[in-house]
Coordinates of C-alpha atoms in Angstrom, one line a residue:
Chain Q
A5 CA 23.8 -3.9 -34.1
Q6 CA 26.6 -6.3 -33.3
K7 CA 28.5 -7.2 -36.4
I8 CA 31.8 -8.5 -37.7
T9 CA 33.1 -7.3 -41.1
Q10 CA 35.8 -8.9 -43.1
T11 CA 36.3 -6.8 -46.2
Q12 CA 38.7 -9.1 -48.1
P13 CA 36.8 -11.9 -49.8
G14 CA 40.1 -13.3 -51.1
M15 CA 43.8 -12.7 -51.0
F16 CA 46.9 -14.1 -52.8
V17 CA 50.2 -13.9 -51.0
Q18 CA 53.6 -15.1 -51.9
E19 CA 55.1 -17.9 -49.7
K20 CA 57.3 -16.6 -46.9
E21 CA 55.7 -13.1 -46.9
A22 CA 53.7 -11.8 -44.0
V23 CA 49.9 -11.4 -44.5
T24 CA 47.3 -9.3 -42.7
L25 CA 43.7 -10.3 -42.7
D26 CA 41.3 -7.5 -41.8
C27 CA 38.5 -7.6 -39.3
T28 CA 36.4 -4.8 -37.9
Y29 CA 33.7 -5.2 -35.3
D30 CA 30.8 -3.3 -34.0
T31 CA 29.6 -3.6 -30.4
S32 CA 28.5 -1.2 -27.7
D33 CA 29.5 -3.7 -25.0
P34 CA 32.5 -2.7 -22.9
S35 CA 33.6 -6.3 -22.5
Y36 CA 33.9 -8.7 -25.4
G37 CA 36.1 -11.3 -26.9
L38 CA 37.6 -11.6 -30.4
F39 CA 38.6 -14.8 -32.1
W40 CA 40.2 -16.0 -35.3
Y41 CA 39.6 -19.4 -36.9
K42 CA 41.1 -21.2 -39.8
Q43 CA 39.1 -23.5 -42.0
P44 CA 41.1 -25.6 -44.5
S45 CA 39.5 -27.3 -47.4
S46 CA 38.8 -30.3 -45.2
G47 CA 36.1 -28.2 -43.4
E48 CA 37.2 -28.4 -39.8
M49 CA 37.3 -25.0 -38.0
I50 CA 40.6 -24.6 -36.1
F51 CA 40.9 -22.0 -33.3
L52 CA 43.9 -19.8 -33.8
I53 CA 44.0 -16.9 -31.4
Y54 CA 41.9 -14.9 -28.9
Q55 CA 41.9 -11.3 -27.7
G56 CA 39.9 -10.0 -24.8
S57 CA 38.7 -6.4 -24.9
Y58 CA 40.6 -5.5 -21.7
D59 CA 43.8 -7.2 -22.6
Q60 CA 46.6 -4.6 -22.7
Q61 CA 48.8 -6.5 -25.1
N62 CA 48.1 -7.9 -28.5
A63 CA 47.7 -11.6 -28.5
T64 CA 50.3 -13.8 -30.1
E65 CA 50.4 -17.6 -30.8
G66 CA 53.4 -18.7 -32.7
R67 CA 53.3 -17.2 -36.2
Y68 CA 49.9 -15.7 -35.5
S69 CA 49.4 -12.3 -33.9
L70 CA 46.3 -10.2 -33.5
N71 CA 46.7 -6.5 -34.2
F72 CA 44.0 -5.1 -31.8
Q73 CA 43.1 -1.5 -32.2
K74 CA 40.3 -0.9 -29.8
A75 CA 39.6 2.7 -30.7
R76 CA 39.3 1.8 -34.4
K77 CA 37.4 -1.4 -33.5
S78 CA 39.7 -3.6 -35.5
A79 CA 41.2 -7.0 -34.8
N80 CA 43.4 -7.9 -37.7
L81 CA 45.2 -11.2 -37.9
V82 CA 48.8 -11.2 -38.9
I83 CA 50.5 -14.3 -40.1
S84 CA 54.2 -14.0 -40.3
A85 CA 56.3 -16.0 -42.8
S86 CA 53.4 -17.5 -44.6
Q87 CA 53.5 -21.2 -45.6
L88 CA 51.6 -23.2 -48.3
G89 CA 49.7 -24.9 -45.5
D90 CA 48.2 -21.5 -44.5
S91 CA 46.0 -21.6 -47.6
A92 CA 42.5 -21.7 -46.1
M93 CA 39.4 -19.7 -45.2
Y94 CA 39.9 -17.4 -42.2
F95 CA 37.0 -16.3 -40.0
C96 CA 36.9 -13.5 -37.4
A97 CA 34.4 -13.9 -34.6
M98 CA 33.2 -11.9 -31.7
S99 CA 31.6 -12.8 -28.4
P100 CA 29.6 -9.8 -27.0
G101 CA 29.5 -9.4 -23.3
R102 CA 25.8 -9.2 -22.8
K103 CA 24.5 -12.1 -20.7
D104 CA 21.8 -12.9 -23.3
S105 CA 24.6 -13.3 -25.9
N106 CA 26.9 -15.1 -23.6
Y107 CA 27.1 -18.3 -25.5
Q108 CA 27.0 -17.1 -29.0
L109 CA 29.7 -16.0 -31.4
I110 CA 29.1 -13.5 -34.1
W111 CA 30.9 -14.5 -37.3
G112 CA 32.3 -12.7 -40.2
A113 CA 31.9 -13.8 -43.8
G114 CA 35.5 -15.0 -44.0
T115 CA 38.6 -14.3 -46.2
K116 CA 40.0 -16.9 -48.5
L117 CA 43.7 -16.9 -48.3
I118 CA 45.8 -18.6 -51.0
I119 CA 49.6 -18.8 -50.6
K120 CA 51.5 -19.0 -53.8
P121 CA 54.8 -20.9 -54.0
Chain Y
D159 CA 43.2 -37.2 -26.8
G160 CA 40.3 -34.9 -26.1
G161 CA 38.2 -33.7 -28.9
I162 CA 34.9 -33.7 -30.8
T163 CA 33.7 -36.4 -33.1
Q164 CA 31.0 -36.1 -35.7
S165 CA 29.6 -39.0 -37.6
P166 CA 29.2 -39.7 -40.4
K167 CA 31.5 -37.4 -42.5
Y168 CA 29.2 -37.7 -45.5
L169 CA 25.5 -38.4 -45.4
F170 CA 23.1 -38.9 -48.2
R171 CA 19.3 -38.9 -47.7
K172 CA 16.2 -38.8 -49.8
E173 CA 13.9 -35.8 -49.5
G174 CA 11.2 -36.3 -46.9
Q175 CA 13.3 -38.3 -44.5
N176 CA 14.5 -37.2 -41.1
V177 CA 18.2 -37.7 -40.4
T178 CA 20.2 -37.4 -37.2
L179 CA 23.7 -36.1 -37.1
S180 CA 25.9 -37.3 -34.2
C181 CA 28.2 -35.1 -32.1
E182 CA 30.2 -36.3 -29.1
Q183 CA 32.8 -34.5 -27.0
N184 CA 35.2 -35.6 -24.3
L185 CA 36.5 -32.2 -23.4
N186 CA 34.2 -31.9 -20.4
H187 CA 32.7 -28.8 -21.9
D188 CA 29.3 -27.6 -20.6
A189 CA 28.3 -25.8 -23.8
M190 CA 27.7 -27.3 -27.2
Y191 CA 26.6 -25.8 -30.5
W192 CA 25.4 -26.7 -33.9
Y193 CA 26.2 -24.6 -37.0
R194 CA 25.2 -24.8 -40.6
Q195 CA 27.6 -23.6 -43.4
D196 CA 26.6 -23.2 -47.0
P197 CA 29.2 -23.1 -49.8
G198 CA 31.3 -19.9 -49.6
Q199 CA 29.4 -18.7 -46.6
G200 CA 30.1 -18.1 -42.9
L201 CA 28.6 -20.1 -40.0
R202 CA 25.0 -19.8 -38.9
L203 CA 23.9 -21.0 -35.4
I204 CA 21.1 -23.6 -35.4
Y205 CA 20.9 -24.6 -31.7
Y206 CA 23.1 -24.4 -28.6
S207 CA 23.0 -25.9 -25.1
Q208 CA 24.7 -24.6 -22.0
I209 CA 23.7 -27.5 -19.7
V210 CA 22.2 -31.0 -19.9
N211 CA 18.5 -31.1 -20.6
D212 CA 18.4 -27.5 -21.8
F213 CA 19.0 -25.9 -25.2
Q214 CA 18.2 -22.7 -27.0
K215 CA 17.3 -21.9 -30.6
G216 CA 19.8 -20.1 -32.7
D217 CA 19.2 -18.0 -35.7
I218 CA 18.0 -20.8 -38.0
A219 CA 16.4 -23.4 -35.8
E220 CA 13.3 -24.0 -38.0
G221 CA 13.3 -27.5 -39.4
Y222 CA 15.8 -28.8 -36.9
S223 CA 15.6 -30.4 -33.4
V224 CA 18.2 -31.3 -30.8
S225 CA 18.5 -33.2 -27.5
R226 CA 21.0 -33.0 -24.7
E227 CA 20.5 -36.0 -22.4
K228 CA 24.2 -36.3 -21.6
K229 CA 26.9 -33.8 -21.2
E230 CA 29.0 -35.5 -23.9
S231 CA 26.4 -35.7 -26.6
F232 CA 24.4 -33.2 -28.6
P233 CA 22.7 -34.9 -31.6
L234 CA 21.0 -32.8 -34.3
T235 CA 18.0 -34.1 -36.2
V236 CA 17.3 -32.5 -39.6
T237 CA 13.6 -33.0 -40.2
S238 CA 11.6 -33.1 -43.4
A239 CA 10.4 -29.6 -42.5
Q240 CA 13.8 -28.1 -43.3
K241 CA 13.3 -26.7 -46.8
N242 CA 16.9 -26.8 -47.9
P243 CA 18.9 -29.2 -45.8
T244 CA 21.8 -29.8 -48.0
A245 CA 24.8 -28.2 -46.2
F246 CA 27.9 -28.7 -44.1
Y247 CA 27.1 -29.1 -40.4
L248 CA 29.6 -28.3 -37.7
C249 CA 29.3 -29.2 -34.0
A250 CA 31.3 -27.2 -31.4
S251 CA 31.8 -27.1 -27.7
S252 CA 33.2 -24.7 -25.2
I253 CA 33.5 -23.9 -21.5
V254 CA 30.9 -21.5 -20.2
G255 CA 32.3 -18.0 -19.7
Q256 CA 31.3 -15.7 -16.8
T257 CA 31.6 -12.5 -18.9
F258 CA 31.5 -13.6 -22.5
A259 CA 31.9 -16.8 -24.5
Y260 CA 35.2 -18.7 -24.6
E261 CA 36.7 -20.1 -27.7
Q262 CA 34.7 -22.9 -29.3
Y263 CA 36.3 -26.1 -30.5
F264 CA 34.9 -27.8 -33.5
G265 CA 34.4 -31.3 -34.8
P266 CA 35.3 -32.3 -38.4
G267 CA 31.8 -31.7 -39.7
T268 CA 29.2 -33.7 -41.6
R269 CA 28.3 -33.0 -45.2
L270 CA 24.6 -33.7 -45.7
T271 CA 23.2 -34.1 -49.2
V272 CA 19.5 -34.5 -49.6
T273 CA 18.1 -35.4 -53.1

């Protein structure tokens, strides 16, 4: 079954430290996409970063990077130099490559990140 | 600026009433989606549409209905048949991928409370 697992329900991190949010996935499709979203307390889902299964390099977007380990089926989000505004829920999602799932994302349960001053 | 608008932000209804949530996008995306989120939970797909006048049920479509008469608009009706409609509703859109889905962009959401 296709599945996303986020094992950390909550994390506390000191401001300015780097933080890694875990995400493992399960799919038998050779081609898939992996996404990370941020959901602040306001509720809006904000797209952060994307990694394709055939991408050779790990994706980076500013302070966000995705540590993609294909053999281990993990796609961890790394936030460098955390800021107070990074406090939010973070969701990992996967798009399987099968045509009948072409328009659906499979979502993890999320990790609540709290940055301490 | 391109984006997705949802209105209203907060909505209160009496049990037994149908209610329609608005979603409009000006991103020129072909695909649109409706999700439901309960407190402390992830997202669950209600309906999605890849093209005008066509839509597909998601994982929790019972008690909901949608229409897609225009590319820009994808309203969701929460009917009286929905047993537990109080939730946060998010609308999203994306371009249509050839191999797998592209990233989805979300509106600000509507918090529906039914009493």
